Amino acid sequence: MMKITTKFMLSMVATAIALTGFNACAEEQEDGINIGGAVRVNYGYKDYSEASKDKGGDLTFDMAAIKFNGKKGDWGLAAEYRFTSSTDYIKYGYGIYDIDPEWQLQFGINKVPFGNREFISNSWWFGLPYYLGFEDDHDIGVKAVYNSNGWHTDLAFYKNAEYGPTENKRYATDLYTGTINGTEYNNEETNQVNLRQTYTAEHKGGSTTFGGSVQYGEIYNNKTGNTGDSYAAALHLDSSYNGWNLQLQAMQYEYDAADSADSNKIGVSVVSWQYEIASKGQVYSANIAKTFATDWGSVKCYNDFGLMTPDVADDDYDNSMQNVTGCAISAGPTYTMVDFIMGKNMTFSTANNDHVGLPEMGDDWDKRVNINFGYYF
């Protein structure tokens, strides 16, 4: 599994953090369409793979991306499309309408407002919520955004995921229709509502953003025609002071699918792969970073930690953990991320545990190194 999925994972999540700087709001743009993008290559070394150790790791083409961002009057657009060595896909694409200086509408494939406003991670590898469907997710719907005097409100409705439920070539994690490890899943997301409220307090040396998020949606069983539901709630904090940054988040989620073969777990898909996660649990994230200015750019060093505790009827289900220590180096149009990843009972970062929150095989932390180099234009 890892030979295939790791390559796709690196392709899919390649520029998410680095491209954040390009995501200016429509009201900050001059009239016209801006075109940008990125090209990236990746080096990976897996300590738990004999083939990787024998070769000293692998250097591969990662991805190329093209972005459109623009505005004419009160109307605007934002879109990003990505190409890898074996597939292509849309990350987001939506129209923008500025109702007034405080309110904006976004309609199309836009970012689901849940959790920390940007990311609940600093690293290339994202945080643990990403693998459960709760970080940097993008679905099809309409979102209203309010921003004034430190208050920021997101209210959204999503009809469904950006791709159909049988598709696994997608950027963000969504429910999956198909068979995983002998269990048949027939679930798809529909009719989801999100509300996120944050407040940013400015203070000497930086700012602190406090917030809360709630999400509720339906789970349609496309085999039986019956409907279940899902919910999630989170509290989050993002604070910066003199180059330091602290991110904290605690969340609870539950997927209650109709006519489930096993109510303790559910199938999801992302980056050309599918795996199972505990259907209910809590997730805790704690990240710290320090940014250093240099004559040629900047260096941000960080440690991101995530813990998922399953809350299901089966007592054999185990915690999942992920820790990423690394640095992001920005110099001119280049952005390089060097990460040391440790995973325990965690998909994509362990040898034998292709899931999140299910019974663990073994009792070890697996380790890998990832270096990603990108040129942005």
CSV table of C-alpha atoms in Angstrom, one decimal:
chain,number,residue,atom,x,y,z
A,1,MET,CA,0.0,0.0,0.0
A,2,MET,CA,2.6,2.5,1.0
A,3,LYS,CA,4.5,2.4,-2.3
A,4,ILE,CA,1.4,3.7,-4.1
A,5,THR,CA,-0.3,5.9,-1.5
A,6,THR,CA,2.8,7.8,-0.3
A,7,LYS,CA,3.5,9.1,-3.8
A,8,PHE,CA,-0.1,10.2,-4.2
A,9,MET,CA,-0.2,11.7,-0.7
A,10,LEU,CA,2.9,13.8,-1.4
A,11,SER,CA,1.3,14.9,-4.7
A,12,MET,CA,-2.0,15.9,-3.2
A,13,VAL,CA,-0.9,17.8,-0.1
A,14,ALA,CA,2.2,19.3,-1.8
A,15,THR,CA,1.5,23.0,-1.7
A,16,ALA,CA,-1.3,23.5,0.8
A,17,ILE,CA,0.7,25.3,3.5
A,18,ALA,CA,3.1,27.1,1.2
A,19,LEU,CA,0.3,28.4,-1.0
A,20,THR,CA,-1.6,29.9,1.9
A,21,GLY,CA,0.2,33.2,1.3
A,22,PHE,CA,-1.4,33.5,-2.1
A,23,ASN,CA,-5.0,33.1,-0.8
A,24,ALA,CA,-5.8,36.8,-0.5
A,25,CYS,CA,-9.4,37.8,-0.1
A,26,ALA,CA,-11.2,39.2,-3.0
A,27,GLU,CA,-11.5,42.7,-1.5
A,28,GLU,CA,-7.7,42.9,-1.3
A,29,GLN,CA,-7.2,42.3,-5.0
A,30,GLU,CA,-7.2,44.8,-7.9
A,31,ASP,CA,-9.5,44.1,-10.9
A,32,GLY,CA,-8.1,41.4,-13.1
A,33,ILE,CA,-7.1,37.7,-13.1
A,34,ASN,CA,-3.9,36.7,-11.4
A,35,ILE,CA,-2.3,33.4,-12.5
A,36,GLY,CA,0.2,31.5,-10.4
A,37,GLY,CA,1.3,28.0,-9.4
A,38,ALA,CA,4.1,25.8,-8.3
A,39,VAL,CA,6.3,22.9,-9.4
A,40,ARG,CA,7.6,20.5,-6.7
A,41,VAL,CA,9.9,17.5,-6.3
A,42,ASN,CA,10.1,15.2,-3.3
A,43,TYR,CA,12.6,13.0,-1.4
A,44,GLY,CA,11.3,10.4,1.0
A,45,TYR,CA,13.0,7.9,3.3
A,46,LYS,CA,11.1,5.3,5.3
A,47,ASP,CA,13.0,3.7,8.2
A,48,TYR,CA,10.5,0.8,8.3
A,49,SER,CA,10.9,-0.1,4.6
A,50,GLU,CA,13.9,-2.3,3.7
A,51,ALA,CA,13.6,-1.2,0.0
A,52,SER,CA,13.7,2.4,1.0
A,53,LYS,CA,16.7,1.9,3.3
A,54,ASP,CA,18.6,-0.2,0.6
A,55,LYS,CA,18.2,2.7,-1.9
A,56,GLY,CA,18.8,5.5,0.5
A,57,GLY,CA,15.2,6.8,-0.2
A,58,ASP,CA,13.5,8.0,-3.3
A,59,LEU,CA,13.5,11.3,-5.3
A,60,THR,CA,10.4,11.8,-7.4
A,61,PHE,CA,8.4,14.4,-9.3
A,62,ASP,CA,5.8,15.6,-6.9
A,63,MET,CA,3.3,17.8,-8.6
A,64,ALA,CA,2.6,20.9,-10.7
A,65,ALA,CA,-0.2,23.3,-9.9
A,66,ILE,CA,-1.9,26.2,-11.6
A,67,LYS,CA,-3.9,28.8,-9.7
A,68,PHE,CA,-6.4,31.5,-10.8
A,69,ASN,CA,-7.3,34.3,-8.4
A,70,GLY,CA,-9.1,37.5,-9.5
A,71,LYS,CA,-11.8,40.1,-9.2
A,72,LYS,CA,-13.8,42.5,-11.3
A,73,GLY,CA,-15.9,44.9,-9.3
A,74,ASP,CA,-17.7,43.0,-6.6
A,75,TRP,CA,-17.3,39.6,-8.4
A,76,GLY,CA,-14.3,37.3,-8.2
A,77,LEU,CA,-13.0,33.8,-8.6
A,78,ALA,CA,-10.5,31.4,-7.0
A,79,ALA,CA,-9.4,28.1,-8.4
A,80,GLU,CA,-6.5,25.6,-8.2
A,81,TYR,CA,-5.9,22.6,-10.4
A,82,ARG,CA,-3.1,20.1,-9.8
A,83,PHE,CA,-1.2,17.6,-12.0
A,84,THR,CA,0.9,14.6,-10.8
A,85,SER,CA,2.7,11.9,-12.7
A,86,SER,CA,-0.4,9.7,-12.7
A,87,THR,CA,-3.5,11.8,-12.3
A,88,ASP,CA,-4.9,15.3,-12.1
A,89,TYR,CA,-7.6,16.8,-9.9
A,90,ILE,CA,-9.2,20.0,-8.7
A,91,LYS,CA,-8.5,21.3,-5.2
A,92,TYR,CA,-10.9,24.1,-5.2
A,93,GLY,CA,-12.8,26.3,-7.6
A,94,TYR,CA,-15.4,28.9,-6.6
A,95,GLY,CA,-17.0,32.2,-7.4
A,96,ILE,CA,-16.9,35.2,-5.1
A,97,TYR,CA,-19.4,38.0,-4.5
A,98,ASP,CA,-18.7,40.9,-2.1
A,99,ILE,CA,-22.1,41.8,-0.6
A,100,ASP,CA,-20.5,44.7,1.3
A,101,PRO,CA,-17.1,45.4,2.9
A,102,GLU,CA,-17.9,43.0,5.7
A,103,TRP,CA,-19.8,40.1,4.0
A,104,GLN,CA,-18.6,37.8,1.2
A,105,LEU,CA,-20.3,34.9,-0.6
A,106,GLN,CA,-18.3,31.9,-1.9
A,107,PHE,CA,-20.1,29.4,-4.1
A,108,GLY,CA,-18.6,26.3,-5.7
A,109,ILE,CA,-15.8,24.0,-4.4
A,110,ASN,CA,-14.6,26.0,-1.4
A,111,LYS,CA,-12.9,25.3,1.9
A,112,VAL,CA,-15.1,23.8,4.6
A,113,PRO,CA,-14.9,26.1,7.7
A,114,PHE,CA,-14.0,23.8,10.5
A,115,GLY,CA,-11.2,24.0,13.1
A,116,ASN,CA,-8.4,26.5,13.1
A,117,ARG,CA,-8.9,29.2,10.5
A,118,GLU,CA,-5.9,28.2,8.3
A,119,PHE,CA,-4.5,24.8,9.3
A,120,ILE,CA,-4.1,22.8,12.5
A,121,SER,CA,-0.6,22.0,11.5
A,122,ASN,CA,2.7,23.6,10.4
A,123,SER,CA,4.2,20.6,8.7
A,124,TRP,CA,4.1,19.1,5.2
A,125,TRP,CA,2.3,16.1,6.6
A,126,PHE,CA,-0.7,18.0,7.9
A,127,GLY,CA,-2.3,17.3,11.3
A,128,LEU,CA,-4.1,14.2,12.4
A,129,PRO,CA,-7.6,15.8,11.7
A,130,TYR,CA,-6.8,15.9,8.0
A,131,TYR,CA,-6.9,12.0,7.9
A,132,LEU,CA,-10.3,12.0,9.4
A,133,GLY,CA,-11.8,14.7,7.1
A,134,PHE,CA,-11.5,17.7,9.3
A,135,GLU,CA,-8.5,19.8,8.0
A,136,ASP,CA,-8.3,21.6,4.7
A,137,ASP,CA,-11.4,19.8,3.3
A,138,HIS,CA,-13.1,21.3,0.2
A,139,ASP,CA,-16.7,20.4,-0.8
A,140,ILE,CA,-19.4,21.8,-3.1
A,141,GLY,CA,-21.6,24.4,-1.6
A,142,VAL,CA,-22.1,28.0,-0.6
A,143,LYS,CA,-20.3,29.9,2.2
A,144,ALA,CA,-21.0,33.3,3.8
A,145,VAL,CA,-18.0,35.0,5.4
A,146,TYR,CA,-18.2,37.9,7.8
A,147,ASN,CA,-15.1,39.8,8.9
A,148,SER,CA,-15.2,43.0,11.1
A,149,ASN,CA,-13.3,44.3,14.1
A,150,GLY,CA,-11.6,41.0,14.9
A,151,TRP,CA,-14.8,39.0,14.6
A,152,HIS,CA,-14.9,36.3,11.8
A,153,THR,CA,-17.9,34.2,11.1
A,154,ASP,CA,-18.2,31.4,8.5
A,155,LEU,CA,-21.7,29.9,7.8
A,156,ALA,CA,-21.8,27.3,5.0
A,157,PHE,CA,-24.0,24.6,3.4
A,158,TYR,CA,-22.5,21.8,1.3
A,159,LYS,CA,-24.6,19.6,-0.9
A,160,ASN,CA,-21.9,16.9,-1.3
A,161,ALA,CA,-18.2,16.2,-1.6
A,162,GLU,CA,-16.2,17.6,-4.6
A,163,TYR,CA,-16.0,14.1,-6.2
A,164,GLY,CA,-18.3,11.1,-6.1
A,165,PRO,CA,-18.2,8.6,-3.2
A,166,THR,CA,-16.5,5.8,-5.3
A,167,GLU,CA,-13.6,8.1,-6.3
A,168,ASN,CA,-10.4,8.0,-4.3
A,169,LYS,CA,-8.3,10.4,-6.4
A,170,ARG,CA,-9.1,13.4,-4.3
A,171,TYR,CA,-7.2,16.0,-2.3
A,172,ALA,CA,-9.1,15.9,0.9
A,173,THR,CA,-10.6,13.1,3.0
A,174,ASP,CA,-14.2,12.2,2.4
A,175,LEU,CA,-16.5,9.2,3.0
A,176,TYR,CA,-16.0,6.3,0.6
A,177,THR,CA,-18.2,3.8,-1.2
A,178,GLY,CA,-16.4,0.5,-1.8
A,179,THR,CA,-14.9,-2.5,-0.1
A,180,ILE,CA,-12.0,-2.1,2.4
A,181,ASN,CA,-10.4,-5.1,4.1
A,182,GLY,CA,-13.5,-7.2,3.4
A,183,THR,CA,-16.0,-4.6,4.7
A,184,GLU,CA,-18.5,-3.1,2.3
A,185,TYR,CA,-19.2,0.6,2.6
A,186,ASN,CA,-22.0,2.5,0.7
A,187,ASN,CA,-21.8,5.9,2.3
A,188,GLU,CA,-21.7,9.4,0.8
A,189,GLU,CA,-21.8,12.9,2.4
A,190,THR,CA,-24.8,15.2,1.7
A,191,ASN,CA,-26.6,18.2,3.1
A,192,GLN,CA,-23.9,19.4,5.5
A,193,VAL,CA,-24.0,22.6,7.5
A,194,ASN,CA,-21.0,24.4,9.1
A,195,LEU,CA,-20.7,27.3,11.5
A,196,ARG,CA,-17.4,28.6,12.8
A,197,GLN,CA,-16.9,31.7,15.0
A,198,THR,CA,-13.5,33.2,15.8
A,199,TYR,CA,-12.3,36.4,17.5
A,200,THR,CA,-8.8,37.8,17.0
A,201,ALA,CA,-7.3,39.9,19.8
A,202,GLU,CA,-4.3,42.0,18.8
A,203,HIS,CA,-1.6,42.4,21.5
A,204,LYS,CA,2.0,43.6,21.7
A,205,GLY,CA,4.2,41.3,19.7
A,206,GLY,CA,1.4,39.5,17.8
A,207,SER,CA,-2.2,38.3,18.1
A,208,THR,CA,-4.4,35.5,19.4
A,209,THR,CA,-7.4,34.0,17.7
A,210,PHE,CA,-9.9,32.1,19.8
A,211,GLY,CA,-12.7,30.1,18.1
A,212,GLY,CA,-15.2,27.3,18.0
A,213,SER,CA,-16.6,25.2,15.1
A,214,VAL,CA,-19.7,22.9,14.7
A,215,GLN,CA,-20.6,20.7,11.8
A,216,TYR,CA,-23.6,18.5,11.0
A,217,GLY,CA,-24.4,16.5,7.9
A,218,GLU,CA,-26.3,13.5,6.5
A,219,ILE,CA,-24.8,10.2,5.4
A,220,TYR,CA,-26.7,8.6,2.5
A,221,ASN,CA,-26.5,4.9,2.0
A,222,ASN,CA,-26.6,4.5,-1.7
A,223,LYS,CA,-27.4,0.8,-1.5
A,224,THR,CA,-30.3,0.8,0.9
A,225,GLY,CA,-31.5,4.4,0.4
A,226,ASN,CA,-31.5,5.1,4.1
A,227,THR,CA,-29.9,8.0,5.8
A,228,GLY,CA,-27.6,8.4,8.8
A,229,ASP,CA,-25.9,11.5,10.1
A,230,SER,CA,-22.6,12.9,11.4
A,231,TYR,CA,-21.5,15.7,13.6
A,232,ALA,CA,-18.3,17.3,14.8
A,233,ALA,CA,-17.4,20.1,17.3
A,234,ALA,CA,-14.1,21.8,18.1
A,235,LEU,CA,-12.5,24.5,20.2
A,236,HIS,CA,-9.3,26.0,18.8
A,237,LEU,CA,-6.6,28.6,19.5
A,238,ASP,CA,-3.9,30.2,17.3
A,239,SER,CA,-1.6,32.6,19.1
A,240,SER,CA,1.6,34.4,17.8
A,241,TYR,CA,4.1,36.3,19.9
A,242,ASN,CA,7.5,37.7,18.7
A,243,GLY,CA,8.0,35.0,16.1
A,244,TRP,CA,6.6,32.2,18.2
A,245,ASN,CA,3.3,30.5,17.3
A,246,LEU,CA,1.1,28.1,19.4
A,247,GLN,CA,-1.8,26.1,18.0
A,248,LEU,CA,-4.2,24.1,20.2
A,249,GLN,CA,-7.3,22.3,19.2
A,250,ALA,CA,-9.7,19.7,20.8
A,251,MET,CA,-12.5,18.2,18.8
A,252,GLN,CA,-15.2,15.5,19.0
A,253,TYR,CA,-16.6,13.7,16.0
A,254,GLU,CA,-19.0,10.9,15.1
A,255,TYR,CA,-20.1,9.2,11.9
A,256,ASP,CA,-23.4,7.4,12.4
A,257,ALA,CA,-24.0,5.6,9.1
A,258,ALA,CA,-27.2,3.9,8.3
A,259,ASP,CA,-27.2,0.1,7.7
A,260,SER,CA,-23.6,-0.1,8.7
A,261,ALA,CA,-21.9,-3.5,8.6
A,262,ASP,CA,-19.8,-2.5,11.6
A,263,SER,CA,-20.9,0.6,13.5
A,264,ASN,CA,-17.4,0.9,15.1
A,265,LYS,CA,-15.7,2.0,11.9
A,266,ILE,CA,-16.3,3.7,8.6
A,267,GLY,CA,-14.4,3.9,5.3
A,268,VAL,CA,-12.8,7.1,3.9
A,269,SER,CA,-10.7,7.9,0.8
A,270,VAL,CA,-8.0,10.4,0.0
A,271,VAL,CA,-5.0,10.7,-2.3
A,272,SER,CA,-5.8,7.6,-4.4
A,273,TRP,CA,-6.3,5.3,-1.4
A,274,GLN,CA,-9.0,4.2,1.0
A,275,TYR,CA,-8.8,3.1,4.6
A,276,GLU,CA,-10.9,2.8,7.8
A,277,ILE,CA,-11.2,5.1,10.8
A,278,ALA,CA,-13.0,4.7,14.1
A,279,SER,CA,-16.5,6.1,13.6
A,280,LYS,CA,-16.4,8.1,16.8
A,281,GLY,CA,-13.6,9.7,18.8
A,282,GLN,CA,-11.8,12.7,20.2
A,283,VAL,CA,-8.8,14.4,18.5
A,284,TYR,CA,-6.3,16.6,20.3
A,285,SER,CA,-3.7,18.8,18.5
A,286,ALA,CA,-0.8,20.8,20.0
A,287,ASN,CA,1.7,22.6,17.7
A,288,ILE,CA,4.5,25.0,18.4
A,289,ALA,CA,6.6,26.9,15.9
A,290,LYS,CA,9.3,29.6,15.8
A,291,THR,CA,10.1,31.7,12.7
A,292,PHE,CA,13.6,33.2,12.2
A,293,ALA,CA,14.2,36.0,9.7
A,294,THR,CA,17.3,35.8,7.6
A,295,ASP,CA,19.0,38.0,4.9
A,296,TRP,CA,17.7,35.7,2.2
A,297,GLY,CA,14.2,34.8,3.5
A,298,SER,CA,13.0,33.0,6.6
A,299,VAL,CA,13.1,29.7,8.5
A,300,LYS,CA,10.2,28.3,10.5
A,301,CYS,CA,10.9,25.3,12.8
A,302,TYR,CA,8.1,23.5,14.4
A,303,ASN,CA,6.8,20.4,16.2
A,304,ASP,CA,3.2,19.2,15.5
A,305,PHE,CA,1.6,16.6,17.7
A,306,GLY,CA,-1.8,14.9,17.3
A,307,LEU,CA,-3.6,12.3,19.3
A,308,MET,CA,-6.9,10.5,18.4
A,309,THR,CA,-8.7,8.5,21.1
A,310,PRO,CA,-11.5,6.2,19.7
A,311,ASP,CA,-14.8,6.3,21.5
A,312,VAL,CA,-16.6,3.2,20.2
A,313,ALA,CA,-18.1,0.0,21.7
A,314,ASP,CA,-15.2,-2.2,20.8
A,315,ASP,CA,-12.7,-2.0,23.6
A,316,ASP,CA,-9.9,-3.4,21.3
A,317,TYR,CA,-9.7,-0.1,19.4
A,318,ASP,CA,-6.5,1.8,20.1
A,319,ASN,CA,-5.3,5.4,20.1
A,320,SER,CA,-3.5,6.8,17.1
A,321,MET,CA,-0.7,9.3,17.3
A,322,GLN,CA,1.4,11.4,14.9
A,323,ASN,CA,4.4,13.7,15.6
A,324,VAL,CA,6.1,15.8,13.0
A,325,THR,CA,9.3,17.8,13.7
A,326,GLY,CA,10.6,19.9,10.9
A,327,CYS,CA,11.6,23.2,9.4
A,328,ALA,CA,10.2,25.2,6.4
A,329,ILE,CA,12.7,27.3,4.5
A,330,SER,CA,11.5,30.2,2.4
A,331,ALA,CA,14.0,31.9,0.0
A,332,GLY,CA,12.8,34.0,-2.9
A,333,PRO,CA,10.3,31.9,-5.0
A,334,THR,CA,11.3,28.6,-3.4
A,335,TYR,CA,9.8,26.9,-0.4
A,336,THR,CA,11.4,23.8,1.1
A,337,MET,CA,10.0,21.6,3.9
A,338,VAL,CA,12.1,19.1,5.9
A,339,ASP,CA,10.1,16.8,8.1
A,340,PHE,CA,10.8,13.9,10.5
A,341,ILE,CA,7.6,12.0,10.9
A,342,MET,CA,6.8,9.5,13.7
A,343,GLY,CA,3.5,7.6,13.6
A,344,LYS,CA,1.9,5.1,15.9
A,345,ASN,CA,-1.2,3.1,14.8
A,346,MET,CA,-1.6,5.8,12.1
A,347,THR,CA,-2.3,5.6,8.3
A,348,PHE,CA,0.4,6.7,5.9
A,349,SER,CA,3.2,6.9,8.5
A,350,THR,CA,3.4,3.3,9.8
A,351,ALA,CA,4.3,0.0,8.3
A,352,ASN,CA,1.4,-2.2,9.4
A,353,ASN,CA,-1.5,0.1,10.6
A,354,ASP,CA,-3.3,1.4,7.5
A,355,HIS,CA,-6.1,3.0,9.6
A,356,VAL,CA,-6.8,5.6,12.3
A,357,GLY,CA,-8.1,4.4,15.7
A,358,LEU,CA,-8.6,0.7,14.9
A,359,PRO,CA,-6.9,-2.2,16.8
A,360,GLU,CA,-3.1,-1.7,16.6
A,361,MET,CA,-0.8,-4.3,15.0
A,362,GLY,CA,2.4,-4.2,17.1
A,363,ASP,CA,3.3,-1.5,19.5
A,364,ASP,CA,5.9,0.7,17.9
A,365,TRP,CA,6.5,4.2,16.6
A,366,ASP,CA,7.5,4.1,12.9
A,367,LYS,CA,9.7,6.8,11.4
A,368,ARG,CA,10.3,8.5,8.1
A,369,VAL,CA,12.0,11.5,6.6
A,370,ASN,CA,10.5,13.7,3.9
A,371,ILE,CA,12.0,16.7,2.1
A,372,ASN,CA,9.9,18.7,-0.4
A,373,PHE,CA,11.3,21.4,-2.6
A,374,GLY,CA,9.0,23.8,-4.5
A,375,TYR,CA,9.3,26.7,-6.9
A,376,TYR,CA,6.4,29.1,-6.9
A,377,PHE,CA,5.4,31.6,-9.5
